[in-house]
Tab-separated table of C-alpha atoms in Angstrom:
chain	number	residue	atom	x	y	z
A	854	MET	CA	25.811	-19.108	13.707
A	855	SER	CA	26.264	-21.476	16.211
A	856	GLU	CA	24.218	-20.395	19.288
A	857	GLU	CA	21.032	-22.628	19.632
A	858	LEU	CA	18.245	-21.298	18.411
A	859	PRO	CA	15.261	-20.422	20.462
A	860	SER	CA	11.818	-22.319	20.306
A	861	GLY	CA	10.185	-21.804	16.943
A	862	TRP	CA	13.461	-20.007	15.071
A	863	ALA	CA	14.885	-20.957	12.296
A	864	GLU	CA	18.053	-19.902	10.269
A	865	ALA	CA	18.166	-18.851	6.584
A	866	SER	CA	20.135	-16.394	4.088
A	867	LEU	CA	18.972	-13.306	3.380
A	868	SER	CA	18.449	-14.027	-0.212
A	869	ASP	CA	15.859	-16.866	1.156
A	870	LEU	CA	13.898	-14.752	2.634
A	871	ILE	CA	12.663	-12.972	-0.462
A	872	ALA	CA	8.934	-13.785	-1.925
A	873	LEU	CA	8.235	-14.371	-5.651
A	874	ASP	CA	6.545	-10.783	-5.432
A	875	GLY	CA	9.656	-9.112	-3.934
A	876	ILE	CA	12.803	-7.791	-4.855
A	877	PHE	CA	16.220	-7.751	-3.905
A	878	VAL	CA	18.464	-5.376	-6.301
A	879	ASP	CA	20.993	-2.468	-6.507
A	880	GLY	CA	19.817	0.795	-6.775
A	881	ASP	CA	20.385	2.214	-10.866
A	882	TRP	CA	23.481	4.061	-12.264
A	883	VAL	CA	22.586	7.217	-12.492
A	884	GLU	CA	25.679	9.457	-13.822
A	885	SER	CA	25.698	13.490	-13.329
A	886	LYS	CA	24.622	14.055	-17.118
A	887	ASP	CA	21.348	11.915	-16.015
A	888	GLN	CA	20.376	14.364	-13.474
A	889	ASP	CA	17.980	17.265	-13.490
A	890	PRO	CA	17.066	19.872	-10.862
A	891	GLN	CA	13.610	20.388	-11.965
A	892	GLY	CA	13.255	16.859	-12.222
A	893	GLU	CA	10.060	15.095	-11.000
A	894	VAL	CA	11.622	11.820	-9.723
A	895	ARG	CA	13.642	12.321	-6.441
A	896	LEU	CA	17.538	10.536	-6.177
A	897	VAL	CA	17.743	8.852	-3.024
A	898	GLN	CA	20.936	8.848	-2.218
A	899	LEU	CA	23.775	7.054	0.495
A	900	ALA	CA	23.632	10.440	2.525
A	901	ASP	CA	20.043	9.552	3.143
A	902	VAL	CA	20.459	6.163	4.611
A	903	GLY	CA	20.922	6.264	8.025
A	904	ASP	CA	21.357	3.432	10.676
A	905	GLY	CA	17.700	2.608	11.321
A	906	VAL	CA	16.432	5.847	10.330
A	907	PHE	CA	15.870	7.656	6.671
A	908	ARG	CA	17.994	10.791	6.741
A	909	ASP	CA	16.395	12.869	4.396
A	910	ARG	CA	19.435	14.950	3.369
A	911	SER	CA	19.904	14.609	-0.113
A	912	ASP	CA	18.317	17.000	-2.652
A	913	ARG	CA	18.902	15.532	-6.458
A	914	SER	CA	16.601	14.802	-9.358
A	915	LEU	CA	16.080	12.988	-12.520
A	916	THR	CA	13.144	13.782	-15.139
A	917	ALA	CA	10.596	10.700	-15.028
A	918	GLU	CA	11.318	10.277	-18.807
A	919	LYS	CA	15.226	9.821	-17.838
A	920	SER	CA	14.158	7.323	-14.968
A	921	ILE	CA	12.056	5.515	-17.739
A	922	GLN	CA	14.832	5.460	-20.072
A	923	LEU	CA	17.313	4.293	-17.622
A	924	ARG	CA	14.530	1.324	-16.501
A	925	CYS	CA	15.197	2.671	-13.019
A	926	THR	CA	13.419	0.534	-10.401
A	927	HIS	CA	11.311	2.899	-8.086
A	928	LEU	CA	10.811	2.754	-4.494
A	929	ASN	CA	7.921	1.665	-2.503
A	930	THR	CA	7.005	2.530	0.614
A	931	GLY	CA	8.334	-0.107	3.664
A	932	ASP	CA	11.167	-0.877	1.043
A	933	ILE	CA	14.318	-1.683	3.117
A	934	LEU	CA	17.604	0.384	1.911
A	935	VAL	CA	20.797	-0.813	2.797
A	936	ALA	CA	23.977	1.002	2.385
A	937	ARG	CA	27.141	-0.572	0.629
A	938	MET	CA	29.325	1.881	1.578
A	939	PRO	CA	30.111	3.117	4.978
A	940	GLU	CA	29.917	4.881	7.476
A	941	PRO	CA	28.757	2.454	9.062
A	942	LEU	CA	28.882	-0.436	5.918
A	943	GLY	CA	25.296	-2.398	5.677
A	944	ARG	CA	23.690	0.347	7.627
A	945	ALA	CA	19.594	0.140	6.759
A	946	CYS	CA	16.453	2.059	6.878
A	947	ILE	CA	13.215	1.662	5.680
A	948	TYR	CA	12.073	4.202	2.879
A	949	PRO	CA	9.454	6.281	4.439
A	950	GLY	CA	7.644	7.340	0.934
A	951	SER	CA	7.447	10.966	-0.301
A	952	GLU	CA	4.933	12.627	-2.496
A	953	ARG	CA	7.450	12.548	-5.513
A	954	SER	CA	8.119	9.462	-7.341
A	955	ALA	CA	11.946	8.010	-5.978
A	956	VAL	CA	14.558	5.961	-7.128
A	957	THR	CA	18.559	5.556	-5.660
A	958	VAL	CA	21.946	5.145	-6.913
A	959	VAL	CA	23.820	1.546	-7.357
A	960	ASP	CA	25.441	1.734	-3.764
A	961	VAL	CA	22.072	1.462	-2.166
A	962	CYS	CA	20.631	-1.624	-2.252
A	963	ILE	CA	16.461	-2.243	-2.125
A	964	ILE	CA	15.195	-5.140	-0.347
A	965	ARG	CA	11.427	-5.733	-0.954
A	966	PRO	CA	10.646	-9.080	0.755
A	967	GLY	CA	7.072	-9.612	-0.187
A	968	ALA	CA	3.562	-9.325	1.180
A	969	LYS	CA	3.880	-13.119	2.111
A	970	SER	CA	7.368	-13.040	3.722
A	971	VAL	CA	9.031	-11.577	6.875
A	972	ASP	CA	7.829	-8.657	8.487
A	973	PRO	CA	10.007	-5.464	6.903
A	974	ARG	CA	10.699	-3.633	9.895
A	975	TRP	CA	11.954	-6.815	11.911
A	976	LEU	CA	14.322	-7.530	8.505
A	977	MET	CA	15.782	-4.063	8.530
A	978	TRP	CA	16.424	-4.060	12.357
A	979	SER	CA	17.873	-7.767	11.939
A	980	LEU	CA	20.360	-5.780	9.408
A	981	ASN	CA	21.508	-3.265	12.045
A	982	ALA	CA	21.929	-5.989	14.681
A	983	PRO	CA	25.581	-6.476	15.941
A	984	SER	CA	25.901	-10.102	15.043
A	985	VAL	CA	24.783	-9.098	11.229
A	986	ARG	CA	27.323	-6.231	11.285
A	987	GLU	CA	29.734	-8.858	12.231
A	988	GLN	CA	28.905	-10.739	9.145
A	989	ILE	CA	28.570	-7.800	6.833
A	990	ALA	CA	32.261	-6.917	7.530
A	991	ALA	CA	33.842	-10.197	7.074
A	992	TYR	CA	32.751	-9.931	3.497
A	993	GLN	CA	33.559	-6.245	2.862
A	994	SER	CA	36.059	-5.335	0.196
A	995	GLY	CA	37.819	-2.578	-1.022
A	996	THR	CA	40.911	-0.620	0.368
A	997	THR	CA	40.104	3.176	0.753
A	998	ARG	CA	36.488	2.714	0.972
A	999	LYS	CA	35.063	-0.639	1.996
A	1000	ARG	CA	32.105	-1.909	0.452
A	1001	ILE	CA	30.033	-4.842	0.273
A	1002	SER	CA	28.522	-6.602	-2.934
A	1003	ARG	CA	24.717	-7.321	-3.065
A	1004	LYS	CA	25.949	-11.237	-3.976
A	1005	ASN	CA	27.772	-11.088	-0.873
A	1006	LEU	CA	24.754	-9.296	1.038
A	1007	GLU	CA	22.535	-12.611	-0.239
A	1008	LYS	CA	24.640	-14.432	1.830
A	1009	ILE	CA	24.387	-13.214	5.453
A	1010	GLN	CA	22.632	-15.538	7.581
A	1011	LEU	CA	19.813	-14.671	9.850
A	1012	ARG	CA	18.173	-16.102	12.724
A	1013	ILE	CA	14.510	-16.085	11.957
A	1014	PRO	CA	11.496	-16.075	14.817
A	1015	PRO	CA	8.095	-16.950	13.622
A	1016	LEU	CA	6.195	-14.165	12.171
A	1017	ALA	CA	4.406	-13.356	15.225
A	1018	GLU	CA	7.216	-13.143	17.247
A	1019	GLN	CA	8.975	-10.899	14.453
A	1020	ARG	CA	6.046	-8.356	15.339
A	1021	ARG	CA	6.158	-8.491	19.030
A	1022	ILE	CA	9.989	-7.669	18.649
A	1023	VAL	CA	9.620	-4.901	16.150
A	1024	GLU	CA	6.992	-3.352	18.640
A	1025	VAL	CA	9.600	-3.857	21.956
A	1026	ILE	CA	12.343	-2.310	19.766
A	1027	GLU	CA	10.427	0.861	18.908
A	1028	ASP	CA	9.151	1.536	22.230
A	1029	HIS	CA	12.768	1.187	23.249
A	1030	LEU	CA	13.998	3.489	20.674
A	1031	SER	CA	11.323	6.166	20.909
A	1032	ARG	CA	12.880	6.617	24.565
A	1033	LEU	CA	16.516	6.579	23.595
A	1034	ASP	CA	15.686	8.838	20.836
A	1035	ALA	CA	13.839	11.224	23.339
A	1036	ALA	CA	16.705	10.991	25.709
A	1037	ASP	CA	19.204	11.999	22.612
A	1038	ILE	CA	17.163	14.858	21.653
A	1039	TYR	CA	17.296	16.163	25.362
A	1040	VAL	CA	21.214	15.507	25.181
A	1041	ALA	CA	21.480	17.398	21.943
A	1042	SER	CA	19.119	20.440	22.857
A	1043	ALA	CA	21.581	20.664	25.823
A	1044	ARG	CA	24.606	20.537	23.477
A	1045	LYS	CA	23.324	23.723	21.798
A	1046	SER	CA	22.868	25.470	24.752
A	1047	THR	CA	26.318	24.575	25.874
A	1048	SER	CA	27.861	26.039	22.551
A	1049	SER	CA	25.663	29.269	22.742
A	1050	PHE	CA	26.969	29.692	26.295
A	1051	ASP	CA	30.459	29.100	25.184
A	1052	ASN	CA	30.170	31.705	22.404
A	1053	ALA	CA	28.104	34.529	24.621
A	1054	ARG	CA	30.937	34.039	26.879
A	1055	ARG	CA	33.857	34.619	24.205
A	1056	MET	CA	32.254	37.790	22.953
A	1057	GLU	CA	31.913	38.999	26.276
A	1058	LEU	CA	35.459	38.704	27.048
A	1059	LEU	CA	36.401	40.060	23.468
A	1060	GLU	CA	33.656	42.383	22.671
A	1061	PRO	CA	36.434	45.612	24.173
A	1062	TRP	CA	38.874	44.476	21.554
A	1063	LEU	CA	36.555	43.765	18.581
A	1064	SER	CA	38.256	47.088	16.747
A	1065	SER	CA	41.524	46.375	17.796
A	1066	THR	CA	42.321	43.964	14.789
A	1067	ARG	CA	45.423	42.667	13.016
A	1068	LYS	CA	45.733	40.512	10.017
A	1069	LEU	CA	47.043	37.078	11.262
A	1070	GLY	CA	49.649	37.371	8.746
A	1071	THR	CA	51.254	40.015	10.828
A	1072	LEU	CA	51.287	38.415	13.902
A	1073	LEU	CA	53.644	35.343	13.025
A	1074	ALA	CA	56.754	34.077	14.231
A	1075	SER	CA	57.367	32.568	10.939
A	1076	PRO	CA	55.257	31.836	7.560
A	1077	LEU	CA	52.519	29.789	7.656
A	1078	ILE	CA	53.530	25.959	6.266
A	1079	ASN	CA	51.532	23.376	5.407
A	1080	GLY	CA	52.481	19.691	6.012
A	1081	ARG	CA	53.915	16.928	3.753
A	1082	SER	CA	52.438	13.799	2.830
A	1083	VAL	CA	54.089	10.745	3.181
A	1084	PRO	CA	53.317	7.018	2.716
A	1085	THR	CA	52.758	5.150	5.865
A	1086	ASP	CA	55.573	3.098	6.892
A	1087	ASP	CA	55.329	1.781	10.823
A	1088	ASP	CA	59.491	1.886	11.410
A	1089	GLY	CA	59.588	5.721	9.694
A	1090	PHE	CA	59.687	8.765	11.152
A	1091	PRO	CA	56.144	9.765	13.136
A	1092	VAL	CA	53.899	12.099	11.971
A	1093	LEU	CA	50.415	13.169	13.135
A	1094	ARG	CA	47.022	12.216	11.798
A	1095	LEU	CA	44.687	14.902	11.407
A	1096	THR	CA	42.674	13.227	14.283
A	1097	ALA	CA	45.217	14.589	16.663
A	1098	ILE	CA	43.464	17.916	16.019
A	1099	ARG	CA	40.767	17.482	19.008
A	1100	GLU	CA	38.834	19.875	21.463
A	1101	ARG	CA	41.847	22.742	21.355
A	1102	VAL	CA	44.529	20.803	22.265
A	1103	VAL	CA	46.953	18.673	19.862
A	1104	ASP	CA	46.828	15.280	21.075
A	1105	LEU	CA	50.289	14.273	20.488
A	1106	SER	CA	49.255	10.417	20.652
A	1107	ALA	CA	47.606	10.237	17.405
A	1108	ARG	CA	50.531	9.754	15.063
A	1109	LYS	CA	52.105	7.182	12.500
A	1110	GLY	CA	55.172	6.174	11.082
A	1111	GLY	CA	55.630	8.321	7.520
A	1112	ALA	CA	58.118	6.699	5.114
A	1113	TRP	CA	60.405	9.497	5.384
A	1114	ARG	CA	63.837	10.216	7.251
A	1115	LYS	CA	64.393	12.745	10.144
A	1116	ASP	CA	66.091	15.078	8.016
A	1117	ASP	CA	63.191	15.479	5.405
A	1118	ALA	CA	60.724	15.293	8.520
A	1119	THR	CA	62.708	18.407	9.981
A	1120	PRO	CA	60.908	21.210	8.316
A	1121	PHE	CA	57.702	19.745	9.435
A	1122	LEU	CA	58.053	19.459	13.096
A	1123	VAL	CA	55.770	20.943	15.909
A	1124	ASN	CA	56.829	22.897	18.816
A	1125	GLN	CA	55.133	23.696	21.754
A	1126	GLY	CA	53.238	26.899	21.087
A	1127	ASP	CA	52.262	25.824	17.692
A	1128	PHE	CA	48.859	26.108	16.534
A	1129	MET	CA	47.552	23.780	14.125
A	1130	VAL	CA	44.550	24.039	11.266
A	1131	SER	CA	43.252	21.605	9.480
A	1132	ARG	CA	43.117	22.237	5.902
A	1133	GLY	CA	39.478	20.665	4.789
A	1134	SER	CA	36.572	18.801	6.046
A	1135	GLY	CA	33.549	17.545	4.534
A	1136	SER	CA	31.403	20.075	7.035
A	1137	LEU	CA	31.785	23.936	7.006
A	1138	HIS	CA	31.401	24.080	10.537
A	1139	LEU	CA	34.607	21.929	10.694
A	1140	VAL	CA	36.995	23.290	8.287
A	1141	ALA	CA	39.713	25.271	9.707
A	1142	ARG	CA	39.356	23.552	13.094
A	1143	GLY	CA	42.690	24.163	15.195
A	1144	ALA	CA	44.216	23.167	18.255
A	1145	LEU	CA	47.487	24.588	20.215
A	1146	VAL	CA	50.581	21.852	21.022
A	1147	ILE	CA	50.864	22.906	24.970
A	1148	ASP	CA	53.462	19.842	25.587
A	1149	ASP	CA	57.216	20.013	24.359
A	1150	PRO	CA	56.751	16.856	21.984
A	1151	ASP	CA	59.281	14.572	21.246
A	1152	PRO	CA	59.850	14.935	17.885
A	1153	VAL	CA	56.900	14.637	15.344
A	1154	ALA	CA	56.142	16.030	12.286
A	1155	PHE	CA	52.778	16.999	10.957
A	1156	PRO	CA	50.857	16.046	7.394
A	1157	ASP	CA	49.986	17.824	4.442
A	1158	THR	CA	46.302	17.802	5.869
A	1159	MET	CA	47.258	20.686	8.247
A	1160	ILE	CA	48.694	24.103	8.095
A	1161	ARG	CA	51.222	25.415	10.970
A	1162	VAL	CA	50.638	28.612	12.802
A	1163	ARG	CA	53.194	29.543	14.793
A	1164	PRO	CA	52.664	32.966	16.638
A	1165	ASP	CA	54.719	35.508	17.766
A	1166	LEU	CA	55.318	35.514	21.454
A	1167	ARG	CA	55.633	39.237	21.422
A	1168	THR	CA	52.347	40.211	20.366
A	1169	ILE	CA	50.215	37.228	21.042
A	1170	ASN	CA	49.598	34.531	23.795
A	1171	PRO	CA	49.235	31.064	21.924
A	1172	GLU	CA	46.805	30.089	24.473
A	1173	TYR	CA	45.214	33.624	23.482
A	1174	LEU	CA	45.057	32.452	19.772
A	1175	ALA	CA	43.689	29.049	20.644
A	1176	PHE	CA	40.575	30.802	22.616
A	1177	VAL	CA	39.953	33.287	19.818
A	1178	TRP	CA	40.126	31.007	16.979
A	1179	ASP	CA	36.759	28.936	17.920
A	1180	SER	CA	34.943	32.705	18.687
A	1181	PRO	CA	32.041	33.661	16.731
A	1182	THR	CA	34.146	36.741	14.946
A	1183	VAL	CA	36.985	34.492	13.877
A	1184	ARG	CA	34.451	31.293	12.469
A	1185	ARG	CA	32.276	33.867	10.645
A	1186	GLN	CA	35.472	34.633	8.401
A	1187	ILE	CA	36.556	31.227	7.983
A	1188	GLU	CA	33.401	29.952	6.805
A	1189	SER	CA	32.612	32.678	4.679
A	1190	LEU	CA	36.025	32.826	2.894
A	1191	ALA	CA	36.627	28.694	2.752
A	1192	ARG	CA	36.236	27.282	-0.826
A	1193	THR	CA	34.401	24.137	-1.656
A	1194	THR	CA	35.516	21.306	-4.045
A	1195	ALA	CA	33.180	18.453	-4.614
A	1196	GLY	CA	31.873	18.946	-0.958
A	1197	ILE	CA	34.845	19.518	0.701
A	1198	TYR	CA	35.333	22.753	2.589
A	1199	LYS	CA	39.146	23.675	2.450
A	1200	VAL	CA	40.984	26.795	3.158
A	1201	ASN	CA	44.718	28.001	2.387
A	1202	GLN	CA	47.547	29.731	3.587
A	1203	SER	CA	46.063	33.174	2.013
A	1204	ILE	CA	42.628	32.544	3.373
A	1205	LEU	CA	44.317	32.102	6.841
A	1206	GLU	CA	46.900	34.909	6.815
A	1207	SER	CA	43.670	37.315	5.752
A	1208	LEU	CA	41.867	36.579	8.879
A	1209	ASP	CA	41.293	39.720	11.547
A	1210	ILE	CA	42.257	38.749	14.950
A	1211	PRO	CA	41.078	41.120	17.848
A	1212	VAL	CA	44.518	41.705	19.707
A	1213	PRO	CA	44.367	43.135	23.120
A	1214	PRO	CA	47.803	44.286	25.000
A	1215	LEU	CA	49.837	40.891	25.838
A	1216	LYS	CA	48.464	41.652	29.767
A	1217	VAL	CA	45.208	41.567	28.520
A	1218	GLN	CA	45.398	38.679	26.536
A	1219	GLY	CA	46.924	36.606	29.636
A	1220	LYS	CA	43.786	37.555	31.794
A	1221	ILE	CA	41.480	36.554	28.994
A	1222	VAL	CA	43.130	33.053	29.380
A	1223	GLU	CA	42.723	32.942	32.659
A	1224	ALA	CA	38.974	33.837	32.614
A	1225	ALA	CA	38.550	31.356	29.931
A	1226	PHE	CA	40.576	28.191	32.058
A	1227	ASP	CA	37.469	28.459	34.500
A	1228	HIS	CA	35.047	28.856	31.612
A	1229	PHE	CA	36.350	25.921	29.815
A	1230	ALA	CA	36.401	23.929	33.027
A	1231	GLY	CA	32.510	24.362	33.312
A	1232	ILE	CA	32.160	23.498	29.758
A	1233	ASN	CA	34.169	20.182	29.886
A	1234	ARG	CA	32.561	18.933	32.665
A	1235	LEU	CA	29.224	19.557	30.515
A	1236	ALA	CA	30.517	17.955	27.664
A	1237	SER	CA	31.971	14.990	29.315
A	1238	ALA	CA	28.703	14.137	30.762
A	1239	MET	CA	26.969	14.765	27.486
A	1240	GLU	CA	29.746	12.773	25.667
A	1241	LYS	CA	29.141	10.022	28.783
A	1242	ALA	CA	25.323	10.130	27.760
A	1243	THR	CA	25.628	9.468	24.234
A	1244	ARG	CA	27.932	6.575	24.662
A	1245	ARG	CA	25.825	4.906	26.801
A	1246	SER	CA	22.652	5.425	24.231
A	1247	GLN	CA	24.583	3.919	21.732
A	1248	ASN	CA	25.783	1.035	23.804
A	1249	LEU	CA	22.187	0.657	24.941
A	1250	ARG	CA	20.732	0.287	21.449
A	1251	ARG	CA	23.461	-2.160	20.609
A	1252	ALA	CA	22.611	-4.306	23.407
A	1253	MET	CA	18.990	-4.311	22.857
A	1254	LEU	CA	19.458	-5.530	19.420
A	1255	ALA	CA	21.663	-7.921	20.603
A	1256	GLU	CA	19.206	-9.237	22.814
A	1257	ALA	CA	16.129	-9.258	20.354
A	1258	PHE	CA	17.884	-11.031	17.800
A	1259	ALA	CA	19.417	-13.789	20.350
A	1260	GLY	CA	15.575	-14.166	21.090
A	1261	LYS	CA	15.756	-12.730	24.615
A	1262	LEU	CA	14.010	-9.400	24.100
A	1263	VAL	CA	10.093	-11.244	23.882
A	1264	THR	CA	8.620	-14.215	25.069
A	1265	GLN	CA	8.282	-17.356	22.695
A	1266	ASP	CA	5.180	-18.335	22.626
A	1267	PRO	CA	4.229	-22.208	21.324
A	1268	SER	CA	1.419	-21.233	19.413
A	1269	ASP	CA	2.916	-18.940	17.080
A	1270	GLU	CA	3.735	-20.529	13.396
A	1271	PRO	CA	7.464	-21.735	13.475
A	1272	ALA	CA	9.695	-20.024	10.948
A	1273	LEU	CA	10.511	-22.774	9.477
A	1274	GLU	CA	6.895	-23.171	8.055
A	1275	LEU	CA	7.332	-19.783	6.447
A	1276	LEU	CA	10.780	-20.675	4.713
A	1277	LYS	CA	9.237	-23.844	3.484
A	1278	ARG	CA	6.539	-21.948	1.964
A	1279	LEU	CA	9.237	-19.303	0.335
A	1280	LYS	CA	11.228	-22.498	-1.075
A	1281	VAL	CA	8.298	-24.057	-2.593
A	1282	GLU	CA	7.538	-21.069	-4.659
A	1283	ARG	CA	10.785	-20.724	-5.734
A	1284	GLU	CA	10.610	-24.411	-6.732
A	1285	ILE	CA	7.447	-23.605	-8.784
A	1286	GLN	CA	8.527	-20.914	-10.478
A	1287	PRO	CA	12.567	-21.921	-10.645
A	1288	ASN	CA	13.178	-19.261	-13.580
A	1289	ALA	CA	11.872	-16.105	-11.768
A	1290	THR	CA	14.674	-13.652	-11.417
A	1291	ARG	CA	14.307	-12.550	-7.821
A	1292	SER	CA	17.853	-10.757	-7.487
A	1293	ARG	CA	16.815	-8.726	-10.761
A	1294	ARG	CA	13.886	-6.464	-10.995
A	1295	ARG	CA	10.562	-8.069	-11.344
A	1296	LEU	CA	8.309	-5.620	-10.769
A	1297	ALA	CA	9.972	-3.027	-13.062
A	1298	THR	CA	11.780	-3.232	-16.381
A	1299	THR	CA	15.762	-3.066	-16.216
A	1300	ARG	CA	19.123	-2.471	-18.272
A	1301	PRO	CA	22.429	-3.665	-18.001
A	1302	ALA	CA	24.947	-1.829	-15.842
A	1303	PRO	CA	27.164	0.027	-17.944
A	1304	PRO	CA	30.832	0.593	-17.426
A	1305	ARG	CA	31.868	2.624	-14.365
A	1306	GLN	CA	32.715	6.238	-15.755
A	1307	THR	CA	34.454	8.760	-13.883
A	1308	THR	CA	31.362	11.227	-14.250
A	1309	TYR	CA	29.359	8.455	-12.408
A	1310	VAL	CA	27.983	10.317	-9.006
A	1311	SER	CA	27.315	7.176	-6.475
A	1312	ALA	CA	26.349	9.375	-3.306
A	1313	GLY	CA	25.781	12.459	-4.486
A	1314	ILE	CA	26.148	14.425	-1.685
A	1315	GLN	CA	29.683	13.755	-0.224
A	1316	GLU	CA	30.356	12.907	3.197
A	1317	GLU	CA	33.085	13.426	5.067
A	1318	LEU	CA	36.192	11.915	3.812
A	1319	PRO	CA	39.633	11.768	5.706
A	1320	LEU	CA	42.062	13.934	3.943
């Protein structure tokens, strides 16, 4: 860190901040076979660790006997949990405690600074600051899923204010964040109301035709087809990315080069009027989301993560299909038929072909589409305003943390004990007891880490992965 330090501040590595009564360790190797739904001990997982907030999403357990056998480190209220895998990498939160004892998985790091060290909440917010995230990104490793080792986390350099100033910083941060949280709750409520209004309007337009349904498989100009998986090649024939399916319209610019020739890609080209459906998602509400190709594209193929639906124009208007696809009557069918494997919800061609689609006469479909345009114009204006508010909230959070850990959020008090004195005391403690193993468990027994096995469950609850 090259910027000049504010008065009374000092620089130190993360490992330098752990007192003798603290710990800085990875969670425990808890395999699938070690878990028990009826267990007394909660297994905190990656999905629980949010960006400054404990999400409380997982529901995994093991018995107290098993936790003793595995020599697990039990969490204390106020411990800092750091996610060593994304998204985002290195996010940190405070463990709020629970009526049950709890341990955590190996991909979550536990930091307990110690009673005479830095303020834990200050340290948690510092780890979430943009400057520290940049350091974490520089130390990351891995190809498909990035991670950071605890050894590299130890190297993270922090700007340390005096202890009294740390507490003032936390007070101001959390006051500002409470206001932003309230604004985010309001936006989320508005988004939910907009969604309810959207569904109500769709059903109002479709209601007269709910009994006039046909199977999707009978409305096709050609059979459904899955795309093809090809390695990336910047100079190869273009193929869409899964992210091309957005907000009812296919984004034809979301593409990459594929390692195949045009002749190989020809069966998988997309045309104007094609309706593209995603095959899988980590969220049931996002599985089989669809989007319409509204422009006449230059040659581009689609990947194996999509299914191409090519409507028969004699029976169904492609724009009407895009409208009805997101209606409650179709979504309910999709979500009831979707299959799940390892936390990923999937659909296949048979499931899509079996969907009952309300099909009014073509002229009526056209009128519904015209009415939908006016409806969507209003919905899109609201969605744009809410998205802008969300981005502004995120930017304000980042900017506030950047100011806080540059020493610009609160004023410095010359009477505060300089941070260097705190660091000196911690260093003296370590010199007095040079053999103290702060990087492993001092307050709980441990066991050697076993070799990684295929049955190991790191996150427990699978987060959404690129397909």
